[in-house]
Amino acid sequence: MTPRRVVVGVDDSVASVRALDMAAREAEHCGALLEIVHAVPALDRAGPILESAVSRVMERHPELPVTGTPVVGDPARALVRRGRNAVLTVVGHRGLGGAAGLLLGSVSLRVAAGTRGPLLVVRGSRLPGERRPERRGVLLGADEATDAEAAVYAFREAERRGTALRIRQTGPPAPARSRAGRRRAHDRRRGLLWDTGRADVVVVPAHRRPGPFGPRLSPVAQALLRRSHCPVILVPVTAPAHRSIGTAA
């Protein structure tokens, strides 16, 4: 029987350390093996970073089973492949923006576009001028009719954390055609992004659409991965639901 696994990608960035620490806590909570993945040009260059990551986890979580996996090649593809049967895949977000971000692309975005299981993207910051969030809890960004998988995940996550669950309606995943529809979608995204400043984590469905370079995430998911003030959990969508999950916040 294959053991339950939480998979996390590491490199030499601060964002990677944050992702590693959160992945270890998640693995410990659900009784899973933590697999640390490090992508390199050649296997003989994986040693220092991977060894440091494994040592950090063993020191902080001595009872947690942990393994390090060096892989050669693209980090996003490696995480999608290694996380195929994982209970959770975790990746950090460097917050790379501007022309550099457009040229290099985002590993988190590419993993989110290809992963088959839940993905935790560790990112976030406080709102400008705000010392501490006024409220905490799990935030669900979903449409009232189409996102049952994300809703179930968010309810379970709130129950696990012992915190409140708030729901923010995002609208249908398809792009709005009219000017008024585009404005409503834009306002909902802005509201959802603002709410992430007062949440422990935001859960959203990973709607995907065909694109010229492979599957693309919905505008809501892309906006959260680039600008959320808290970690983001994306839940893959397998089939549309036909019942309401709640009332918009």
Coordinates of N, CA and C in Angstrom, one line a residue:
M1 N 0.8 -1.2 0.0 CA 0.0 0.0 0.0 C 0.9 1.2 0.0
T2 N 0.6 2.2 -0.9 CA 1.4 3.4 -1.0 C 1.1 4.3 0.1
P3 N 2.1 4.8 0.8 CA 1.8 5.7 2.0 C 1.3 7.1 1.5
R4 N 0.5 7.7 2.3 CA 0.0 9.0 2.1 C 1.2 10.0 2.1
R5 N 1.2 10.9 1.1 CA 2.3 11.8 1.0 C 1.8 13.2 0.8
V6 N 2.6 14.1 1.4 CA 2.5 15.6 1.1 C 3.8 15.9 0.4
V7 N 3.7 16.5 -0.8 CA 4.9 16.8 -1.6 C 5.1 18.3 -1.6
V8 N 6.4 18.7 -1.4 CA 6.7 20.1 -1.4 C 8.0 20.4 -2.2
G9 N 8.0 21.5 -3.0 CA 9.1 21.8 -3.8 C 10.0 22.8 -3.1
V10 N 11.3 22.6 -3.1 CA 12.2 23.6 -2.5 C 13.3 24.0 -3.5
D11 N 13.8 25.2 -3.2 CA 15.0 25.7 -3.9 C 15.8 26.6 -2.9
D12 N 16.4 27.6 -3.3 CA 17.2 28.4 -2.4 C 16.6 29.7 -2.0
S13 N 15.2 29.8 -2.1 CA 14.5 31.1 -1.8 C 13.9 31.0 -0.4
V14 N 13.6 32.2 0.1 CA 12.9 32.4 1.4 C 11.5 31.8 1.2
A15 N 10.9 32.0 0.1 CA 9.5 31.5 -0.1 C 9.5 29.9 0.0
S16 N 10.6 29.3 -0.5 CA 10.7 27.9 -0.4 C 10.8 27.4 1.1
V17 N 11.4 28.2 1.9 CA 11.5 27.8 3.4 C 10.1 27.9 4.0
R18 N 9.4 28.9 3.7 CA 8.0 29.1 4.2 C 7.1 27.9 3.7
A19 N 7.3 27.5 2.5 CA 6.5 26.4 1.9 C 6.9 25.1 2.6
L20 N 8.2 24.9 2.9 CA 8.7 23.7 3.6 C 8.1 23.6 5.0
D21 N 8.1 24.7 5.7 CA 7.6 24.7 7.1 C 6.1 24.4 7.1
M22 N 5.4 25.0 6.2 CA 3.9 24.7 6.2 C 3.6 23.3 5.7
A23 N 4.4 22.8 4.8 CA 4.1 21.4 4.3 C 4.4 20.4 5.4
A24 N 5.4 20.7 6.2 CA 5.7 19.8 7.3 C 4.6 19.8 8.3
R25 N 4.0 20.9 8.6 CA 2.9 21.0 9.5 C 1.7 20.2 9.0
E26 N 1.4 20.4 7.7 CA 0.3 19.7 7.1 C 0.5 18.2 7.1
A27 N 1.7 17.8 6.7 CA 2.0 16.3 6.7 C 1.8 15.7 8.1
E28 N 2.3 16.4 9.1 CA 2.2 16.0 10.5 C 0.8 15.8 10.9
H29 N 0.0 16.8 10.5 CA -1.4 16.8 10.9 C -2.2 15.6 10.3
C30 N -1.9 15.3 9.1 CA -2.7 14.3 8.4 C -2.0 12.9 8.4
G31 N -0.9 12.8 9.1 CA -0.2 11.5 9.3 C 0.3 11.0 8.0
A32 N 0.9 11.9 7.2 CA 1.5 11.6 5.9 C 3.0 11.7 5.9
L33 N 3.6 11.0 4.9 CA 5.0 11.2 4.7 C 5.2 12.5 4.0
L34 N 6.3 13.2 4.3 CA 6.6 14.5 3.6 C 7.7 14.2 2.6
E35 N 7.5 14.4 1.4 CA 8.4 14.2 0.3 C 8.9 15.6 -0.2
I36 N 10.2 15.9 0.0 CA 10.8 17.2 -0.4 C 11.4 17.0 -1.8
V37 N 10.9 17.8 -2.7 CA 11.4 17.7 -4.1 C 12.3 18.9 -4.5
H38 N 13.4 18.6 -5.1 CA 14.3 19.7 -5.5 C 14.7 19.4 -6.9
A39 N 14.4 20.3 -7.8 CA 14.7 20.2 -9.3 C 16.1 20.8 -9.5
V40 N 17.0 20.1 -10.3 CA 18.3 20.6 -10.5 C 18.7 20.2 -12.0
P41 N 19.7 20.9 -12.5 CA 20.2 20.6 -13.8 C 20.9 19.2 -13.9
A42 N 21.5 18.8 -12.8 CA 22.2 17.5 -12.7 C 22.1 17.0 -11.2
L43 N 22.0 15.7 -11.1 CA 21.7 15.1 -9.8 C 22.8 15.4 -8.8
D44 N 24.1 15.6 -9.2 CA 25.2 15.8 -8.3 C 25.1 17.2 -7.7
R45 N 24.2 18.1 -8.1 CA 24.0 19.4 -7.6 C 22.9 19.6 -6.7
A46 N 22.3 18.5 -6.3 CA 21.1 18.5 -5.4 C 21.4 18.5 -3.9
G47 N 22.6 18.1 -3.6 CA 23.0 17.8 -2.2 C 22.7 18.9 -1.2
P48 N 23.4 20.0 -1.2 CA 23.3 21.0 -0.1 C 21.8 21.5 0.2
I49 N 21.1 21.9 -0.8 CA 19.7 22.4 -0.6 C 18.8 21.3 0.0
L50 N 18.9 20.2 -0.6 CA 18.0 19.1 -0.2 C 18.4 18.6 1.2
E51 N 19.7 18.4 1.4 CA 20.1 18.0 2.8 C 19.7 19.0 3.8
S52 N 19.8 20.3 3.5 CA 19.4 21.3 4.5 C 17.9 21.3 4.8
A53 N 17.1 21.1 3.7 CA 15.7 21.0 3.9 C 15.3 19.8 4.7
V54 N 15.8 18.6 4.5 CA 15.5 17.4 5.2 C 15.9 17.6 6.7
S55 N 17.1 18.2 6.9 CA 17.6 18.4 8.3 C 16.7 19.4 9.1
R56 N 16.2 20.4 8.4 CA 15.3 21.4 9.0 C 14.0 20.7 9.5
V57 N 13.5 19.9 8.7 CA 12.2 19.2 9.0 C 12.5 18.2 10.2
M58 N 13.5 17.4 10.1 CA 13.8 16.4 11.1 C 14.1 17.1 12.5
E59 N 14.7 18.3 12.5 CA 14.9 19.0 13.7 C 13.7 19.5 14.3
R60 N 12.8 20.0 13.5 CA 11.5 20.6 14.0 C 10.4 19.6 14.2
H61 N 10.4 18.5 13.4 CA 9.4 17.5 13.5 C 10.0 16.2 13.6
P62 N 10.6 15.8 14.7 CA 11.4 14.5 14.8 C 10.6 13.3 14.5
E63 N 9.3 13.3 14.7 CA 8.5 12.1 14.5 C 7.9 12.0 13.1
L64 N 8.1 13.0 12.3 CA 7.6 13.0 11.0 C 8.5 12.3 10.0
P65 N 7.9 11.3 9.3 CA 8.7 10.6 8.2 C 9.0 11.6 7.0
V66 N 10.2 11.7 6.6 CA 10.5 12.7 5.6 C 11.5 12.0 4.6
T67 N 11.4 12.4 3.4 CA 12.4 11.9 2.4 C 12.7 13.0 1.4
G68 N 13.9 13.0 0.8 CA 14.3 14.0 -0.1 C 14.4 13.4 -1.5
T69 N 13.8 14.0 -2.5 CA 13.9 13.5 -3.9 C 14.5 14.5 -4.9
P70 N 15.7 14.3 -5.3 CA 16.2 15.1 -6.4 C 15.7 14.7 -7.8
V71 N 15.3 15.7 -8.6 CA 14.8 15.4 -9.9 C 15.5 16.3 -10.9
V72 N 15.8 15.8 -12.1 CA 16.5 16.6 -13.1 C 15.4 17.2 -14.0
G73 N 15.4 18.5 -14.3 CA 14.5 19.1 -15.2 C 13.7 20.2 -14.6
D74 N 12.6 20.5 -15.3 CA 11.8 21.7 -14.9 C 11.1 21.5 -13.6
P75 N 11.1 22.4 -12.6 CA 10.6 22.2 -11.3 C 9.0 22.1 -11.3
A76 N 8.4 22.8 -12.2 CA 6.9 22.7 -12.3 C 6.5 21.3 -12.7
R77 N 7.1 20.8 -13.8 CA 6.7 19.5 -14.3 C 7.0 18.4 -13.2
A78 N 8.2 18.6 -12.5 CA 8.5 17.7 -11.5 C 7.5 17.6 -10.4
L79 N 7.0 18.8 -10.0 CA 6.1 18.8 -8.9 C 4.7 18.2 -9.3
V80 N 4.3 18.5 -10.5 CA 3.1 17.9 -11.0 C 3.2 16.4 -11.1
R81 N 4.3 15.9 -11.5 CA 4.5 14.4 -11.6 C 4.6 13.8 -10.2
R82 N 5.4 14.3 -9.4 CA 5.6 13.8 -8.0 C 4.3 13.9 -7.2
G83 N 3.5 14.9 -7.4 CA 2.3 15.2 -6.6 C 1.1 14.5 -7.2
R84 N 1.2 13.7 -8.2 CA 0.1 13.1 -8.9 C -0.8 12.3 -7.9
N85 N -0.3 11.6 -7.0 CA -1.1 10.8 -6.1 C -0.9 11.3 -4.6
A86 N -0.5 12.5 -4.5 CA -0.3 13.1 -3.1 C -1.6 13.6 -2.6
V87 N -1.7 13.6 -1.2 CA -2.9 14.2 -0.6 C -2.8 15.7 -0.7
L88 N -1.6 16.3 -0.9 CA -1.4 17.7 -1.0 C -0.1 18.0 -1.6
T89 N 0.0 19.0 -2.5 CA 1.2 19.5 -3.1 C 1.4 20.9 -2.6
V90 N 2.6 21.2 -2.2 CA 2.9 22.6 -1.6 C 4.0 23.2 -2.4
V91 N 3.8 24.5 -2.7 CA 4.9 25.3 -3.4 C 4.9 26.7 -2.9
G92 N 6.0 27.3 -2.8 CA 6.1 28.7 -2.4 C 5.9 29.6 -3.6
H93 N 5.7 30.9 -3.3 CA 5.5 31.9 -4.3 C 6.5 33.0 -4.1
R94 N 7.3 33.3 -5.1 CA 8.4 34.3 -4.9 C 7.8 35.7 -5.0
G95 N 6.6 35.9 -5.6 CA 6.1 37.2 -5.8 C 6.8 38.0 -6.9
L96 N 7.4 37.2 -7.9 CA 8.1 37.9 -9.0 C 7.1 38.5 -9.9
G97 N 7.3 39.8 -10.2 CA 6.3 40.5 -11.0 C 7.0 41.3 -12.1
G98 N 6.2 42.1 -12.8 CA 6.8 42.9 -13.9 C 7.2 42.1 -15.1
A99 N 8.2 42.6 -15.9 CA 8.7 41.9 -17.1 C 9.3 40.6 -16.7
A100 N 10.1 40.6 -15.6 CA 10.7 39.3 -15.2 C 9.7 38.2 -15.0
G101 N 8.6 38.5 -14.3 CA 7.6 37.5 -14.1 C 7.0 37.0 -15.3
L102 N 6.8 37.9 -16.3 CA 6.2 37.5 -17.5 C 7.1 36.6 -18.3
L103 N 8.4 36.9 -18.3 CA 9.4 36.2 -19.1 C 9.6 34.8 -18.5
L104 N 9.8 34.8 -17.1 CA 10.2 33.5 -16.5 C 9.0 32.7 -16.2
G105 N 7.8 33.3 -16.1 CA 6.7 32.5 -15.7 C 6.7 32.2 -14.2
S106 N 5.6 31.7 -13.7 CA 5.5 31.4 -12.3 C 5.4 29.9 -12.1
V107 N 6.2 29.3 -11.3 CA 6.2 27.9 -11.0 C 4.8 27.5 -10.4
S108 N 4.4 28.3 -9.5 CA 3.1 28.0 -8.8 C 1.9 28.0 -9.8
L109 N 1.9 29.0 -10.8 CA 0.9 29.0 -11.8 C 0.9 27.8 -12.7
R110 N 2.1 27.4 -13.1 CA 2.3 26.2 -13.9 C 1.9 24.9 -13.2
V111 N 2.3 24.8 -12.0 CA 1.9 23.6 -11.2 C 0.4 23.6 -11.1
A112 N -0.2 24.8 -10.7 CA -1.7 24.9 -10.6 C -2.4 24.5 -11.8
A113 N -1.8 24.8 -13.0 CA -2.5 24.5 -14.2 C -2.4 23.0 -14.6
G114 N -1.5 22.3 -13.9 CA -1.3 20.9 -14.3 C -1.6 19.8 -13.2
T115 N -1.7 20.3 -12.0 CA -1.8 19.3 -10.9 C -3.2 18.7 -10.9
R116 N -3.2 17.4 -10.4 CA -4.5 16.7 -10.3 C -5.1 16.7 -8.9
G117 N -4.3 17.1 -7.9 CA -4.8 17.1 -6.6 C -4.7 18.5 -6.0
P118 N -5.2 18.6 -4.7 CA -5.1 19.9 -4.1 C -3.7 20.5 -4.0
L119 N -3.6 21.8 -4.3 CA -2.3 22.5 -4.3 C -2.4 23.7 -3.3
L120 N -1.4 23.7 -2.4 CA -1.3 24.8 -1.5 C -0.1 25.7 -1.9
V121 N -0.5 26.9 -2.3 CA 0.5 27.9 -2.7 C 0.8 28.9 -1.5
V122 N 2.0 28.8 -0.9 CA 2.3 29.6 0.3 C 2.7 31.0 -0.1
R123 N 1.9 31.9 0.1 CA 2.2 33.3 -0.1 C 1.4 34.2 0.8
G124 N 1.5 35.5 0.8 CA 0.7 36.3 1.5 C 1.4 37.4 2.2
S125 N 0.7 38.5 2.5 CA 1.2 39.6 3.3 C 0.1 40.3 3.9
R126 N 0.4 41.2 4.9 CA -0.7 42.0 5.5 C -1.1 43.1 4.6
L127 N -2.3 43.6 4.8 CA -2.8 44.7 4.1 C -2.0 45.9 4.5
P128 N -1.8 46.9 3.5 CA -1.0 48.1 3.9 C -1.6 48.8 5.1
G129 N -0.7 49.1 6.1 CA -1.1 49.8 7.3 C -1.8 49.0 8.3
E130 N -1.9 47.7 8.1 CA -2.7 46.8 9.0 C -1.7 46.0 9.8
R131 N -1.7 46.1 11.1 CA -0.8 45.3 11.9 C -1.2 43.9 12.0
R132 N -2.5 43.6 12.4 CA -3.0 42.3 12.5 C -4.3 42.2 11.9
P133 N -4.6 41.1 11.2 CA -6.0 40.9 10.7 C -7.0 41.0 11.8
E134 N -8.2 41.6 11.5 CA -9.2 41.7 12.5 C -9.9 40.3 12.6
R135 N -10.0 39.5 11.6 CA -10.7 38.2 11.6 C -9.7 37.2 11.0
R136 N -9.9 36.0 11.5 CA -9.2 34.9 10.9 C -10.2 33.8 10.5
G137 N -9.7 32.8 9.8 CA -10.5 31.7 9.4 C -10.3 31.3 7.9
V138 N -11.1 30.4 7.4 CA -11.0 29.9 6.1 C -12.0 30.7 5.2
L139 N -11.5 31.2 4.0 CA -12.3 31.9 3.1 C -12.4 31.0 1.8
L140 N -13.7 30.9 1.4 CA -14.0 30.1 0.2 C -14.4 31.1 -0.9
G141 N -13.7 31.0 -2.0 CA -14.1 31.8 -3.2 C -14.7 30.9 -4.2
A142 N -16.0 30.9 -4.4 CA -16.6 30.0 -5.3 C -17.9 30.5 -5.8
D143 N -18.4 29.9 -6.9 CA -19.7 30.2 -7.4 C -20.7 29.3 -6.7
E144 N -22.0 29.8 -6.5 CA -22.9 29.1 -5.8 C -23.4 27.8 -6.4
A145 N -23.1 27.6 -7.7 CA -23.7 26.4 -8.4 C -22.6 25.4 -9.0
T146 N -21.4 25.8 -9.1 CA -20.5 24.9 -9.8 C -19.3 24.4 -9.1
D147 N -19.1 24.7 -7.8 CA -17.8 24.4 -7.2 C -17.9 23.6 -5.9
A148 N -18.6 22.4 -6.0 CA -18.9 21.6 -4.9 C -17.6 21.0 -4.3
E149 N -16.6 20.6 -5.1 CA -15.4 20.1 -4.6 C -14.7 21.0 -3.7
A150 N -14.5 22.3 -4.1 CA -13.9 23.3 -3.3 C -14.6 23.6 -2.1
A151 N -16.0 23.6 -2.2 CA -16.8 23.8 -1.0 C -16.6 22.8 0.1
V152 N -16.6 21.5 -0.3 CA -16.4 20.4 0.6 C -15.0 20.5 1.3
Y153 N -14.0 20.8 0.5 CA -12.6 21.0 1.0 C -12.6 22.1 2.0
A154 N -13.2 23.2 1.7 CA -13.2 24.4 2.6 C -13.9 24.1 3.9
F155 N -15.0 23.4 3.8 CA -15.7 23.1 5.0 C -14.9 22.2 5.9
R156 N -14.2 21.2 5.3 CA -13.4 20.3 6.1 C -12.2 21.0 6.7
E157 N -11.6 22.0 5.9 CA -10.5 22.7 6.4 C -10.8 23.6 7.5
A158 N -12.0 24.2 7.5 CA -12.4 25.1 8.6 C -12.7 24.2 9.8
E159 N -13.3 23.1 9.6 CA -13.5 22.2 10.8 C -12.2 21.7 11.4
R160 N -11.3 21.4 10.5 CA -10.0 20.9 11.0 C -9.3 22.0 11.8
R161 N -9.4 23.2 11.4 CA -8.7 24.3 12.1 C -9.5 24.9 13.2
G162 N -10.8 24.5 13.3 CA -11.6 25.0 14.4 C -11.9 26.5 14.2
T163 N -12.0 26.9 13.0 CA -12.3 28.3 12.7 C -13.5 28.5 11.8
A164 N -13.9 29.8 11.6 CA -15.1 30.1 10.8 C -14.8 29.9 9.4
L165 N -15.8 29.7 8.6 CA -15.8 29.6 7.1 C -16.6 30.8 6.6
R166 N -16.0 31.6 5.7 CA -16.7 32.6 5.0 C -16.7 32.3 3.5
I167 N -17.8 32.7 2.9 CA -17.9 32.4 1.5 C -18.1 33.7 0.7
R168 N -17.3 33.8 -0.3 CA -17.3 35.0 -1.2 C -17.6 34.5 -2.6
Q169 N -18.8 34.9 -3.2 CA -19.2 34.5 -4.5 C -18.2 35.1 -5.6
T170 N -17.8 34.3 -6.5 CA -16.9 34.7 -7.5 C -17.5 34.8 -8.9
G171 N -18.6 34.1 -9.1 CA -19.3 34.1 -10.4 C -18.8 32.9 -11.2
P172 N -19.3 32.7 -12.4 CA -19.0 31.5 -13.2 C -17.6 31.6 -13.7
P173 N -16.9 30.5 -14.0 CA -15.5 30.5 -14.5 C -15.3 31.0 -15.9
A174 N -16.4 31.0 -16.7 CA -16.2 31.5 -18.1 C -16.1 33.0 -18.1
P175 N -15.4 33.6 -19.0 CA -15.2 35.1 -19.0 C -16.5 35.7 -19.3
A176 N -16.8 36.8 -18.7 CA -18.0 37.6 -18.9 C -17.9 38.3 -20.3
R177 N -19.0 38.3 -21.0 CA -18.9 38.9 -22.4 C -19.3 40.3 -22.4
S178 N -20.3 40.8 -21.6 CA -20.7 42.2 -21.7 C -19.8 43.0 -20.8
R179 N -19.9 44.3 -21.0 CA -19.1 45.3 -20.2 C -19.6 45.2 -18.8
A180 N -20.9 45.1 -18.5 CA -21.4 45.0 -17.2 C -21.0 43.7 -16.5
G181 N -21.0 42.6 -17.3 CA -20.5 41.4 -16.7 C -19.0 41.4 -16.3
R182 N -18.2 42.0 -17.2 CA -16.8 42.2 -16.9 C -16.6 43.0 -15.6
R183 N -17.4 44.1 -15.5 CA -17.3 44.9 -14.3 C -17.7 44.2 -13.0
R184 N -18.8 43.4 -13.1 CA -19.2 42.6 -11.9 C -18.1 41.6 -11.6
A185 N -17.5 40.9 -12.6 CA -16.5 39.9 -12.3 C -15.2 40.6 -11.7
H186 N -14.9 41.8 -12.2 CA -13.8 42.5 -11.6 C -14.0 42.9 -10.2
D187 N -15.2 43.4 -9.9 CA -15.5 43.8 -8.5 C -15.5 42.6 -7.6
R188 N -16.0 41.5 -8.0 CA -16.0 40.3 -7.2 C -14.5 39.8 -6.9
R189 N -13.7 39.9 -7.9 CA -12.3 39.5 -7.7 C -11.6 40.5 -6.7
R190 N -11.9 41.8 -6.8 CA -11.3 42.8 -5.9 C -11.8 42.5 -4.4
G191 N -13.1 42.2 -4.3 CA -13.6 41.9 -3.0 C -13.0 40.6 -2.4
L192 N -12.8 39.6 -3.2 CA -12.2 38.4 -2.7 C -10.7 38.6 -2.3
L193 N -10.0 39.4 -3.1 CA -8.6 39.7 -2.8 C -8.5 40.5 -1.5
W194 N -9.4 41.4 -1.3 CA -9.4 42.2 0.0 C -9.7 41.3 1.2
D195 N -10.6 40.4 1.0 CA -10.9 39.5 2.1 C -9.8 38.5 2.5
T196 N -8.9 38.3 1.5 CA -7.7 37.4 1.9 C -6.8 38.0 2.9
G197 N -6.9 39.3 3.1 CA -6.1 39.9 4.1 C -6.5 39.7 5.5
R198 N -7.7 39.1 5.7 CA -8.3 38.7 7.0 C -8.6 37.3 7.1
A199 N -7.9 36.4 6.4 CA -8.1 35.0 6.4 C -6.8 34.2 6.6
D200 N -6.9 33.1 7.2 CA -5.7 32.2 7.3 C -5.4 31.5 6.0
V201 N -6.4 31.2 5.2 CA -6.2 30.5 4.0 C -7.4 30.8 3.1
V202 N -7.2 30.8 1.8 CA -8.4 30.9 0.9 C -8.4 29.7 0.0
V203 N -9.6 29.1 -0.2 CA -9.8 27.9 -1.0 C -10.6 28.3 -2.2
V204 N -10.1 27.9 -3.4 CA -10.8 28.2 -4.6 C -10.7 27.0 -5.6
P205 N -11.7 26.8 -6.4 CA -11.6 25.8 -7.4 C -10.6 26.1 -8.5
A206 N -9.9 25.1 -9.0 CA -9.0 25.3 -10.1 C -9.6 25.0 -11.4
H207 N -10.5 25.9 -11.9 CA -11.1 25.8 -13.2 C -10.0 26.0 -14.2
R208 N -10.0 25.2 -15.2 CA -8.9 25.3 -16.3 C -9.6 25.4 -17.6
R209 N -9.0 26.2 -18.5 CA -9.5 26.3 -19.9 C -8.3 26.1 -20.8
P210 N -8.6 25.6 -22.0 CA -7.5 25.4 -23.0 C -6.8 26.7 -23.3
G211 N -5.5 26.7 -23.5 CA -4.7 27.9 -23.9 C -3.7 27.5 -24.9
P212 N -3.1 28.5 -25.5 CA -2.1 28.2 -26.6 C -0.9 27.4 -26.1
F213 N -0.6 27.5 -24.8 CA 0.6 26.8 -24.3 C 0.2 25.8 -23.2
G214 N -1.0 25.3 -23.3 CA -1.5 24.3 -22.3 C -2.7 24.9 -21.5
P215 N -3.2 24.1 -20.5 CA -4.3 24.6 -19.7 C -4.0 25.9 -19.0
R216 N -5.0 26.7 -18.9 CA -4.9 28.0 -18.2 C -5.9 28.0 -17.0
L217 N -5.5 28.7 -15.9 CA -6.5 28.8 -14.8 C -7.4 29.9 -15.1
S218 N -8.5 29.9 -14.3 CA -9.5 31.0 -14.4 C -8.9 32.3 -13.9
P219 N -9.5 33.5 -14.3 CA -9.0 34.8 -13.9 C -9.0 34.9 -12.3
V220 N -9.9 34.3 -11.7 CA -10.0 34.4 -10.2 C -8.8 33.7 -9.6
A221 N -8.5 32.4 -10.0 CA -7.4 31.7 -9.5 C -6.1 32.4 -9.8
Q222 N -5.9 32.9 -11.0 CA -4.7 33.6 -11.4 C -4.5 34.8 -10.5
A223 N -5.6 35.6 -10.3 CA -5.5 36.8 -9.4 C -5.0 36.5 -8.0
L224 N -5.6 35.4 -7.5 CA -5.2 35.0 -6.1 C -3.8 34.5 -6.0
L225 N -3.3 33.8 -7.0 CA -1.9 33.3 -6.9 C -0.9 34.5 -7.0
R226 N -1.3 35.5 -7.7 CA -0.4 36.7 -7.9 C -0.6 37.7 -6.8
R227 N -1.8 37.8 -6.1 CA -2.0 39.0 -5.2 C -2.6 38.6 -3.9
S228 N -2.9 37.4 -3.6 CA -3.5 37.0 -2.3 C -2.7 37.5 -1.1
H229 N -3.3 37.9 -0.1 CA -2.6 38.2 1.2 C -2.4 37.0 2.1
C230 N -2.9 35.9 1.7 CA -2.8 34.7 2.6 C -2.5 33.5 1.6
P231 N -2.1 32.3 2.2 CA -1.9 31.1 1.4 C -3.2 30.7 0.6
V232 N -3.0 30.1 -0.5 CA -4.1 29.8 -1.4 C -4.1 28.2 -1.6
I233 N -5.3 27.6 -1.4 CA -5.5 26.2 -1.8 C -6.3 26.1 -3.0
L234 N -5.8 25.5 -4.1 CA -6.6 25.3 -5.3 C -7.0 23.8 -5.3
V235 N -8.3 23.6 -5.5 CA -8.9 22.3 -5.6 C -9.4 22.0 -7.0
P236 N -8.8 21.0 -7.7 CA -9.2 20.7 -9.0 C -10.7 20.4 -9.2
V237 N -11.2 20.8 -10.3 CA -12.6 20.6 -10.6 C -12.8 19.4 -11.5
T238 N -13.6 18.4 -11.1 CA -13.8 17.2 -12.0 C -15.1 17.2 -12.7
A239 N -16.1 17.8 -12.1 CA -17.4 17.9 -12.8 C -18.2 19.0 -12.1
P240 N -19.1 19.7 -12.9 CA -19.9 20.7 -12.3 C -20.9 20.2 -11.4
A241 N -21.2 20.9 -10.3 CA -22.3 20.6 -9.4 C -23.6 21.3 -9.8
H242 N -24.7 20.9 -9.3 CA -25.9 21.5 -9.6 C -26.8 21.9 -8.4
R243 N -26.1 22.4 -7.4 CA -26.8 22.9 -6.2 C -26.0 24.0 -5.6
S244 N -26.7 24.8 -4.9 CA -26.0 26.0 -4.2 C -25.2 25.5 -3.0
I245 N -24.1 26.2 -2.8 CA -23.3 25.9 -1.6 C -23.4 26.9 -0.6
G246 N -24.1 28.0 -0.8 CA -24.3 29.0 0.2 C -24.6 30.3 -0.4
T247 N -24.5 31.3 0.5 CA -24.8 32.7 0.1 C -23.6 33.5 0.0
A248 N -23.5 34.4 -1.0 CA -22.3 35.2 -1.1 C -22.1 36.1 0.1
A249 N -20.8 36.3 0.4 CA -20.5 37.2 1.5 C -20.7 38.6 1.1

